[in-house]
Amino acid sequence: IRDAHLAVVFYTGKEKLSAKEVKKICLNGNIYIQQSRPKSLPGTIASIIVQFENFLNCTHAETIEDISQRNKASWCTLYCGGSARIRDDLRDFSKKSRVNFEYEMFDW
């Protein structure tokens, strides 16, 4: 995570992270932690990519489709969890938007 320019974590564990734990994690880089899941993960991820690319590269993209494939190739959606539905939704989003996708299932 230290190599990433940006990491956004939607943490939905049963036990909430303490403020001290969140602060300690965020000290490792440009990390944002939200202790809930957004209404639309694909929509939120697309919006984050568009806004970050517009800021970083001074572009005026309105949708993820407006971003060059070269720039999208530097992004990766990572899912760690136990929901096959969420994994599949993110895989479909990543395939459609041509953004890298990796996952680790908690199915042990």
CSV table of N, CA and C in Angstrom, one decimal:
chain,number,residue,atom,x,y,z
A,1,ILE,N,0.8,-1.2,0.0
A,1,ILE,CA,0.0,0.0,0.0
A,1,ILE,C,0.9,1.3,0.0
A,2,ARG,N,2.1,1.1,0.4
A,2,ARG,CA,3.0,2.3,0.5
A,2,ARG,C,3.3,2.8,-1.0
A,3,ASP,N,3.3,1.9,-1.9
A,3,ASP,CA,3.6,2.2,-3.3
A,3,ASP,C,2.5,2.9,-4.0
A,4,ALA,N,1.3,2.8,-3.5
A,4,ALA,CA,0.1,3.4,-4.1
A,4,ALA,C,0.1,4.9,-3.9
A,5,HIS,N,-0.4,5.6,-5.0
A,5,HIS,CA,-0.6,7.1,-4.9
A,5,HIS,C,-1.8,7.4,-4.0
A,6,LEU,N,-2.8,6.5,-4.1
A,6,LEU,CA,-4.0,6.6,-3.4
A,6,LEU,C,-4.6,5.3,-3.0
A,7,ALA,N,-5.1,5.1,-1.8
A,7,ALA,CA,-5.8,3.9,-1.4
A,7,ALA,C,-7.0,4.3,-0.7
A,8,VAL,N,-8.1,3.8,-1.2
A,8,VAL,CA,-9.4,4.0,-0.6
A,8,VAL,C,-9.9,2.7,0.0
A,9,VAL,N,-10.2,2.7,1.3
A,9,VAL,CA,-10.7,1.4,1.9
A,9,VAL,C,-12.1,1.6,2.4
A,10,PHE,N,-13.0,0.7,2.0
A,10,PHE,CA,-14.3,0.6,2.5
A,10,PHE,C,-14.3,-0.6,3.5
A,11,TYR,N,-14.1,-0.3,4.7
A,11,TYR,CA,-14.0,-1.3,5.8
A,11,TYR,C,-15.3,-1.7,6.3
A,12,THR,N,-15.7,-2.9,6.3
A,12,THR,CA,-17.0,-3.3,6.8
A,12,THR,C,-16.9,-4.5,7.8
A,13,GLY,N,-15.8,-4.5,8.5
A,13,GLY,CA,-15.6,-5.5,9.5
A,13,GLY,C,-16.6,-5.4,10.7
A,14,LYS,N,-16.9,-6.5,11.3
A,14,LYS,CA,-17.9,-6.4,12.5
A,14,LYS,C,-17.4,-5.5,13.6
A,15,GLU,N,-16.1,-5.5,13.8
A,15,GLU,CA,-15.6,-4.6,14.9
A,15,GLU,C,-15.0,-3.3,14.2
A,16,LYS,N,-15.5,-2.2,14.5
A,16,LYS,CA,-15.1,-0.9,14.0
A,16,LYS,C,-13.6,-0.7,14.4
A,17,LEU,N,-12.9,0.0,13.5
A,17,LEU,CA,-11.5,0.4,13.8
A,17,LEU,C,-11.6,1.6,14.7
A,18,SER,N,-10.7,1.7,15.7
A,18,SER,CA,-10.6,2.8,16.5
A,18,SER,C,-10.0,4.0,15.8
A,19,ALA,N,-10.2,5.2,16.3
A,19,ALA,CA,-9.6,6.4,15.7
A,19,ALA,C,-8.0,6.2,15.7
A,20,LYS,N,-7.5,5.6,16.7
A,20,LYS,CA,-6.0,5.4,16.8
A,20,LYS,C,-5.6,4.4,15.7
A,21,GLU,N,-6.4,3.3,15.5
A,21,GLU,CA,-6.0,2.4,14.4
A,21,GLU,C,-6.1,3.0,13.0
A,22,VAL,N,-7.1,3.8,12.8
A,22,VAL,CA,-7.3,4.5,11.5
A,22,VAL,C,-6.1,5.4,11.3
A,23,LYS,N,-5.8,6.2,12.3
A,23,LYS,CA,-4.6,7.1,12.2
A,23,LYS,C,-3.3,6.4,11.9
A,24,LYS,N,-3.1,5.3,12.5
A,24,LYS,CA,-1.9,4.5,12.3
A,24,LYS,C,-1.8,3.9,10.9
A,25,ILE,N,-2.9,3.5,10.4
A,25,ILE,CA,-3.0,3.0,9.0
A,25,ILE,C,-2.7,4.1,8.0
A,26,CYS,N,-3.3,5.2,8.2
A,26,CYS,CA,-3.2,6.4,7.3
A,26,CYS,C,-1.9,7.0,7.3
A,27,LEU,N,-1.0,6.7,8.3
A,27,LEU,CA,0.3,7.2,8.3
A,27,LEU,C,1.2,6.6,7.2
A,28,ASN,N,0.7,5.5,6.6
A,28,ASN,CA,1.5,4.8,5.6
A,28,ASN,C,1.3,5.4,4.2
A,29,GLY,N,0.6,6.4,4.0
A,29,GLY,CA,0.5,7.0,2.7
A,29,GLY,C,-0.8,7.8,2.6
A,30,ASN,N,-1.2,8.0,1.3
A,30,ASN,CA,-2.4,8.7,1.0
A,30,ASN,C,-3.6,7.7,1.1
A,31,ILE,N,-4.0,7.4,2.3
A,31,ILE,CA,-5.0,6.4,2.5
A,31,ILE,C,-6.3,7.0,3.1
A,32,TYR,N,-7.4,6.7,2.6
A,32,TYR,CA,-8.7,7.1,3.1
A,32,TYR,C,-9.5,5.9,3.5
A,33,ILE,N,-10.0,5.9,4.7
A,33,ILE,CA,-10.8,4.8,5.2
A,33,ILE,C,-12.2,5.2,5.6
A,34,GLN,N,-13.1,4.6,5.0
A,34,GLN,CA,-14.6,4.8,5.3
A,34,GLN,C,-15.0,3.4,5.9
A,35,GLN,N,-15.6,3.5,7.1
A,35,GLN,CA,-16.0,2.3,7.8
A,35,GLN,C,-17.5,1.9,7.4
A,36,SER,N,-17.7,1.9,6.1
A,36,SER,CA,-19.0,1.4,5.6
A,36,SER,C,-18.8,1.3,4.1
A,37,ARG,N,-19.8,0.7,3.5
A,37,ARG,CA,-19.8,0.4,2.0
A,37,ARG,C,-20.6,1.5,1.4
A,38,PRO,N,-20.1,2.1,0.3
A,38,PRO,CA,-21.0,3.1,-0.4
A,38,PRO,C,-22.1,2.4,-1.1
A,39,LYS,N,-23.1,3.1,-1.5
A,39,LYS,CA,-24.3,2.5,-2.1
A,39,LYS,C,-23.9,1.8,-3.4
A,40,SER,N,-23.0,2.4,-4.2
A,40,SER,CA,-22.6,1.8,-5.4
A,40,SER,C,-21.0,1.7,-5.4
A,41,LEU,N,-20.5,0.6,-5.2
A,41,LEU,CA,-19.0,0.5,-5.3
A,41,LEU,C,-18.5,0.8,-6.6
A,42,PRO,N,-19.0,0.2,-7.7
A,42,PRO,CA,-18.5,0.6,-9.0
A,42,PRO,C,-18.6,2.1,-9.3
A,43,GLY,N,-19.7,2.7,-9.0
A,43,GLY,CA,-19.9,4.1,-9.2
A,43,GLY,C,-19.0,5.0,-8.4
A,44,THR,N,-18.8,4.6,-7.2
A,44,THR,CA,-17.8,5.3,-6.3
A,44,THR,C,-16.4,5.2,-6.9
A,45,ILE,N,-16.0,4.0,-7.2
A,45,ILE,CA,-14.6,3.8,-7.8
A,45,ILE,C,-14.4,4.6,-9.0
A,46,ALA,N,-15.4,4.5,-9.9
A,46,ALA,CA,-15.3,5.3,-11.2
A,46,ALA,C,-15.2,6.8,-10.9
A,47,SER,N,-15.9,7.3,-10.0
A,47,SER,CA,-15.9,8.7,-9.6
A,47,SER,C,-14.5,9.1,-9.0
A,48,ILE,N,-14.0,8.2,-8.2
A,48,ILE,CA,-12.7,8.5,-7.6
A,48,ILE,C,-11.6,8.5,-8.7
A,49,ILE,N,-11.6,7.6,-9.6
A,49,ILE,CA,-10.7,7.6,-10.7
A,49,ILE,C,-10.8,8.8,-11.5
A,50,VAL,N,-12.0,9.2,-11.9
A,50,VAL,CA,-12.2,10.4,-12.7
A,50,VAL,C,-11.7,11.6,-12.0
A,51,GLN,N,-12.1,11.8,-10.8
A,51,GLN,CA,-11.7,13.0,-10.0
A,51,GLN,C,-10.2,13.1,-9.8
A,52,PHE,N,-9.6,12.0,-9.5
A,52,PHE,CA,-8.1,11.9,-9.2
A,52,PHE,C,-7.4,12.2,-10.5
A,53,GLU,N,-7.8,11.6,-11.6
A,53,GLU,CA,-7.1,11.8,-12.9
A,53,GLU,C,-7.3,13.3,-13.4
A,54,ASN,N,-8.5,13.8,-13.2
A,54,ASN,CA,-8.7,15.2,-13.6
A,54,ASN,C,-7.8,16.2,-12.8
A,55,PHE,N,-7.6,15.9,-11.5
A,55,PHE,CA,-6.8,16.7,-10.6
A,55,PHE,C,-5.3,16.5,-11.0
A,56,LEU,N,-4.9,15.2,-11.1
A,56,LEU,CA,-3.5,14.9,-11.3
A,56,LEU,C,-3.0,15.3,-12.7
A,57,ASN,N,-3.8,15.1,-13.7
A,57,ASN,CA,-3.4,15.3,-15.1
A,57,ASN,C,-4.0,16.5,-15.7
A,58,CYS,N,-4.7,17.3,-15.0
A,58,CYS,CA,-5.4,18.5,-15.5
A,58,CYS,C,-6.2,18.2,-16.7
A,59,THR,N,-7.0,17.1,-16.6
A,59,THR,CA,-7.9,16.8,-17.7
A,59,THR,C,-9.3,17.2,-17.3
A,60,HIS,N,-10.2,17.0,-18.2
A,60,HIS,CA,-11.6,17.3,-18.0
A,60,HIS,C,-12.5,16.2,-18.3
A,61,ALA,N,-12.1,15.0,-17.8
A,61,ALA,CA,-12.9,13.8,-18.1
A,61,ALA,C,-14.2,13.9,-17.2
A,62,GLU,N,-15.3,13.5,-17.8
A,62,GLU,CA,-16.6,13.4,-17.1
A,62,GLU,C,-16.9,12.0,-16.7
A,63,THR,N,-16.5,11.0,-17.4
A,63,THR,CA,-16.7,9.6,-17.1
A,63,THR,C,-15.4,8.9,-17.2
A,64,ILE,N,-15.4,7.7,-16.7
A,64,ILE,CA,-14.2,6.8,-16.7
A,64,ILE,C,-13.8,6.5,-18.2
A,65,GLU,N,-14.8,6.5,-19.1
A,65,GLU,CA,-14.6,6.2,-20.5
A,65,GLU,C,-13.8,7.3,-21.1
A,66,ASP,N,-13.8,8.5,-20.6
A,66,ASP,CA,-13.1,9.6,-21.1
A,66,ASP,C,-11.6,9.6,-20.8
A,67,ILE,N,-11.2,8.7,-19.9
A,67,ILE,CA,-9.8,8.6,-19.4
A,67,ILE,C,-9.0,7.7,-20.4
A,68,SER,N,-7.8,8.1,-20.7
A,68,SER,CA,-7.0,7.3,-21.7
A,68,SER,C,-6.7,5.9,-21.0
A,69,GLN,N,-6.6,4.9,-21.9
A,69,GLN,CA,-6.3,3.6,-21.4
A,69,GLN,C,-4.9,3.6,-20.7
A,70,ARG,N,-4.0,4.4,-21.2
A,70,ARG,CA,-2.7,4.4,-20.6
A,70,ARG,C,-2.8,4.8,-19.1
A,71,ASN,N,-3.6,5.8,-18.8
A,71,ASN,CA,-3.8,6.2,-17.4
A,71,ASN,C,-4.6,5.2,-16.6
A,72,LYS,N,-5.7,4.6,-17.2
A,72,LYS,CA,-6.4,3.6,-16.5
A,72,LYS,C,-5.6,2.4,-16.2
A,73,ALA,N,-4.6,2.1,-17.0
A,73,ALA,CA,-3.7,0.9,-16.7
A,73,ALA,C,-3.0,1.1,-15.4
A,74,SER,N,-2.9,2.3,-14.9
A,74,SER,CA,-2.1,2.4,-13.6
A,74,SER,C,-3.0,2.2,-12.4
A,75,TRP,N,-4.3,2.0,-12.6
A,75,TRP,CA,-5.3,1.8,-11.5
A,75,TRP,C,-5.5,0.3,-11.3
A,76,CYS,N,-5.9,0.0,-10.1
A,76,CYS,CA,-6.2,-1.4,-9.7
A,76,CYS,C,-7.3,-1.4,-8.7
A,77,THR,N,-8.4,-2.1,-8.9
A,77,THR,CA,-9.4,-2.3,-7.9
A,77,THR,C,-9.1,-3.6,-7.2
A,78,LEU,N,-9.0,-3.5,-5.9
A,78,LEU,CA,-8.6,-4.7,-5.1
A,78,LEU,C,-9.8,-5.0,-4.1
A,79,TYR,N,-10.2,-6.2,-4.1
A,79,TYR,CA,-11.3,-6.6,-3.2
A,79,TYR,C,-10.8,-7.7,-2.3
A,80,CYS,N,-11.0,-7.5,-1.0
A,80,CYS,CA,-10.7,-8.5,0.0
A,80,CYS,C,-12.0,-8.6,0.8
A,81,GLY,N,-12.6,-9.8,0.8
A,81,GLY,CA,-13.8,-10.0,1.5
A,81,GLY,C,-14.4,-11.4,1.2
A,82,GLY,N,-15.7,-11.6,1.6
A,82,GLY,CA,-16.3,-12.9,1.5
A,82,GLY,C,-17.5,-12.9,0.6
A,83,SER,N,-17.8,-11.8,-0.1
A,83,SER,CA,-19.0,-11.8,-0.9
A,83,SER,C,-18.7,-12.0,-2.4
A,84,ALA,N,-19.2,-13.1,-2.9
A,84,ALA,CA,-19.0,-13.4,-4.3
A,84,ALA,C,-19.7,-12.4,-5.2
A,85,ARG,N,-20.8,-11.9,-4.8
A,85,ARG,CA,-21.6,-10.9,-5.5
A,85,ARG,C,-20.8,-9.6,-5.7
A,86,ILE,N,-20.2,-9.2,-4.6
A,86,ILE,CA,-19.4,-7.9,-4.7
A,86,ILE,C,-18.2,-8.2,-5.5
A,87,ARG,N,-17.5,-9.3,-5.4
A,87,ARG,CA,-16.4,-9.6,-6.2
A,87,ARG,C,-16.7,-9.6,-7.7
A,88,ASP,N,-17.9,-10.3,-8.0
A,88,ASP,CA,-18.3,-10.3,-9.4
A,88,ASP,C,-18.7,-8.9,-9.9
A,89,ASP,N,-19.4,-8.1,-9.1
A,89,ASP,CA,-19.7,-6.7,-9.5
A,89,ASP,C,-18.4,-5.9,-9.8
A,90,LEU,N,-17.4,-6.1,-9.0
A,90,LEU,CA,-16.2,-5.3,-9.2
A,90,LEU,C,-15.4,-5.9,-10.4
A,91,ARG,N,-15.4,-7.2,-10.5
A,91,ARG,CA,-14.8,-7.8,-11.7
A,91,ARG,C,-15.4,-7.3,-13.0
A,92,ASP,N,-16.8,-7.3,-13.0
A,92,ASP,CA,-17.5,-6.8,-14.2
A,92,ASP,C,-17.2,-5.3,-14.5
A,93,PHE,N,-17.2,-4.5,-13.4
A,93,PHE,CA,-16.9,-3.1,-13.5
A,93,PHE,C,-15.5,-2.9,-14.1
A,94,SER,N,-14.5,-3.6,-13.6
A,94,SER,CA,-13.1,-3.5,-14.0
A,94,SER,C,-12.9,-3.9,-15.4
A,95,LYS,N,-13.6,-5.0,-15.8
A,95,LYS,CA,-13.5,-5.5,-17.2
A,95,LYS,C,-14.1,-4.4,-18.2
A,96,LYS,N,-15.3,-3.9,-17.8
A,96,LYS,CA,-16.0,-3.0,-18.7
A,96,LYS,C,-15.2,-1.6,-18.8
A,97,SER,N,-14.6,-1.2,-17.6
A,97,SER,CA,-13.9,0.1,-17.6
A,97,SER,C,-12.4,-0.1,-18.0
A,98,ARG,N,-12.0,-1.3,-18.1
A,98,ARG,CA,-10.6,-1.6,-18.5
A,98,ARG,C,-9.6,-1.1,-17.4
A,99,VAL,N,-10.0,-1.4,-16.1
A,99,VAL,CA,-9.1,-1.1,-15.0
A,99,VAL,C,-8.7,-2.5,-14.4
A,100,ASN,N,-7.5,-2.6,-13.9
A,100,ASN,CA,-7.0,-3.8,-13.4
A,100,ASN,C,-7.9,-4.2,-12.2
A,101,PHE,N,-7.9,-5.5,-11.9
A,101,PHE,CA,-8.7,-6.0,-10.8
A,101,PHE,C,-8.0,-7.2,-10.1
A,102,GLU,N,-7.9,-7.2,-8.8
A,102,GLU,CA,-7.4,-8.3,-8.1
A,102,GLU,C,-8.3,-8.6,-6.9
A,103,TYR,N,-8.3,-9.8,-6.4
A,103,TYR,CA,-9.2,-10.1,-5.2
A,103,TYR,C,-8.6,-11.2,-4.4
A,104,GLU,N,-9.0,-11.2,-3.1
A,104,GLU,CA,-8.7,-12.3,-2.2
A,104,GLU,C,-10.0,-12.5,-1.4
A,105,MET,N,-10.5,-13.7,-1.6
A,105,MET,CA,-11.8,-14.1,-0.9
A,105,MET,C,-11.5,-14.7,0.5
A,106,PHE,N,-12.4,-14.3,1.4
A,106,PHE,CA,-12.3,-14.9,2.8
A,106,PHE,C,-13.3,-16.1,2.8
A,107,ASP,N,-12.9,-17.1,2.1
A,107,ASP,CA,-13.7,-18.3,2.0
A,107,ASP,C,-13.1,-19.5,2.6
A,108,TRP,N,-12.3,-19.3,3.7
A,108,TRP,CA,-11.6,-20.3,4.3
A,108,TRP,C,-12.4,-20.7,5.6
